Short mmCIF file of C-alpha atoms in Angstrom, two decimals:
data_model
loop_
_atom_site.label_atom_id
_atom_site.label_comp_id
_atom_site.label_asym_id
_atom_site.label_seq_id
_atom_site.Cartn_x
_atom_site.Cartn_y
_atom_site.Cartn_z
CA MET A 1 106.66 91.62 111.81
CA ASP A 2 109.18 89.27 113.26
CA ILE A 3 108.41 86.09 115.27
CA SER A 4 110.73 85.06 118.33
CA TYR A 5 112.77 81.91 117.73
CA ASP A 6 109.87 79.85 119.86
CA SER A 7 106.91 81.43 118.27
CA LYS A 8 105.79 82.37 121.61
CA LEU A 9 106.10 86.39 121.47
CA VAL A 10 105.25 88.21 117.83
CA VAL A 11 106.89 91.42 117.69
CA THR A 12 105.31 94.99 115.33
CA CYS A 13 106.34 98.27 114.71
CA SER A 14 104.25 100.74 112.53
CA ALA A 15 104.29 104.12 111.53
CA ASP A 16 102.87 106.22 114.90
CA LYS A 17 106.34 105.34 116.42
CA ASN A 18 105.14 102.29 118.54
CA VAL A 19 105.77 98.70 118.83
CA LYS A 20 104.00 95.92 119.84
CA ILE A 21 105.08 92.76 121.88
CA TRP A 22 102.28 90.04 121.40
CA GLY A 23 101.53 86.09 122.18
CA LEU A 24 101.31 83.68 120.08
CA ASP A 25 99.29 81.81 122.94
CA PHE A 26 96.08 84.22 122.94
CA GLY A 27 97.51 86.63 120.09
CA ASP A 28 96.59 89.11 123.61
CA CYS A 29 99.07 92.25 123.33
CA HIS A 30 101.47 92.06 126.26
CA ARG A 31 102.46 95.55 126.13
CA SER A 32 102.71 98.96 123.56
CA ILE A 33 105.67 100.70 123.83
CA PHE A 34 105.70 104.46 122.17
CA ALA A 35 109.76 103.26 121.02
CA HIS A 36 110.50 106.35 118.06
CA ASP A 37 110.79 109.96 117.98
CA GLU A 38 109.33 108.89 113.50
CA SER A 39 108.31 106.21 111.84
CA ILE A 40 109.68 102.81 112.72
CA MET A 41 110.79 101.25 109.52
CA GLN A 42 111.98 97.39 110.93
CA VAL A 43 111.86 95.52 113.52
CA ALA A 44 113.72 91.73 113.68
CA PHE A 45 114.07 89.42 116.33
CA GLU A 46 117.56 88.20 117.78
CA LYS A 47 118.32 84.22 116.71
CA GLU A 48 117.08 82.21 120.04
CA SER A 49 115.95 84.68 122.17
CA HIS A 50 113.42 87.52 122.69
CA TYR A 51 116.03 90.89 122.13
CA PHE A 52 115.16 92.31 118.99
CA TRP A 53 115.68 95.45 117.04
CA THR A 54 113.56 98.79 115.65
CA VAL A 55 115.06 100.84 112.83
CA SER A 56 113.14 104.46 112.49
CA LYS A 57 112.94 107.51 110.41
CA ASP A 58 114.33 109.52 113.21
CA LYS A 59 118.07 107.96 112.13
CA MET A 60 118.10 105.18 115.65
CA VAL A 61 118.69 101.79 116.07
CA LYS A 62 117.01 100.22 119.08
CA TYR A 63 118.06 97.19 121.22
CA TRP A 64 115.40 95.98 123.01
CA ASP A 65 114.45 92.87 125.64
CA GLY A 66 110.98 91.70 124.95
CA ASP A 67 111.22 89.67 127.93
CA ARG A 68 111.35 92.92 130.07
CA VAL A 69 109.98 95.71 127.70
CA CYS A 70 113.34 97.37 127.70
CA ASP A 71 115.28 99.20 126.05
CA ILE A 72 119.21 97.82 126.26
CA LEU A 73 121.62 99.54 123.38
CA ILE A 74 120.53 103.51 121.40
CA CYS A 75 122.45 103.92 118.77
CA SER A 76 122.38 107.13 116.65
CA ARG A 77 124.42 107.29 114.43
CA SER A 78 123.34 107.72 110.10
CA ILE A 79 121.56 104.63 109.31
CA SER A 80 119.97 102.73 106.49
CA VAL A 81 117.01 100.81 106.66
CA ALA A 82 118.21 98.43 103.51
CA GLY A 83 120.85 96.70 105.48
CA PHE A 84 118.70 95.96 108.11
CA VAL A 85 117.83 92.19 107.74
CA ASN A 86 117.86 88.79 110.09
#
């Protein structure tokens, strides 16, 4: 889970392969996205934006636009979740 720099959005991830974007104003779920083929291990916002990263057991790193709710970049090399920090 991570909170955007302006405290307007929360992004969560889970073992069910989904990412959810929540609004902090009313606590509603803006979007639920089937984001990866395996469990998502971590999610983090970029500083001072609504862009965020997800890391999964499918060895994929994805970069997302939290406002348009679409993926921007997909990296498919071997990765280590331990090295993914905000």
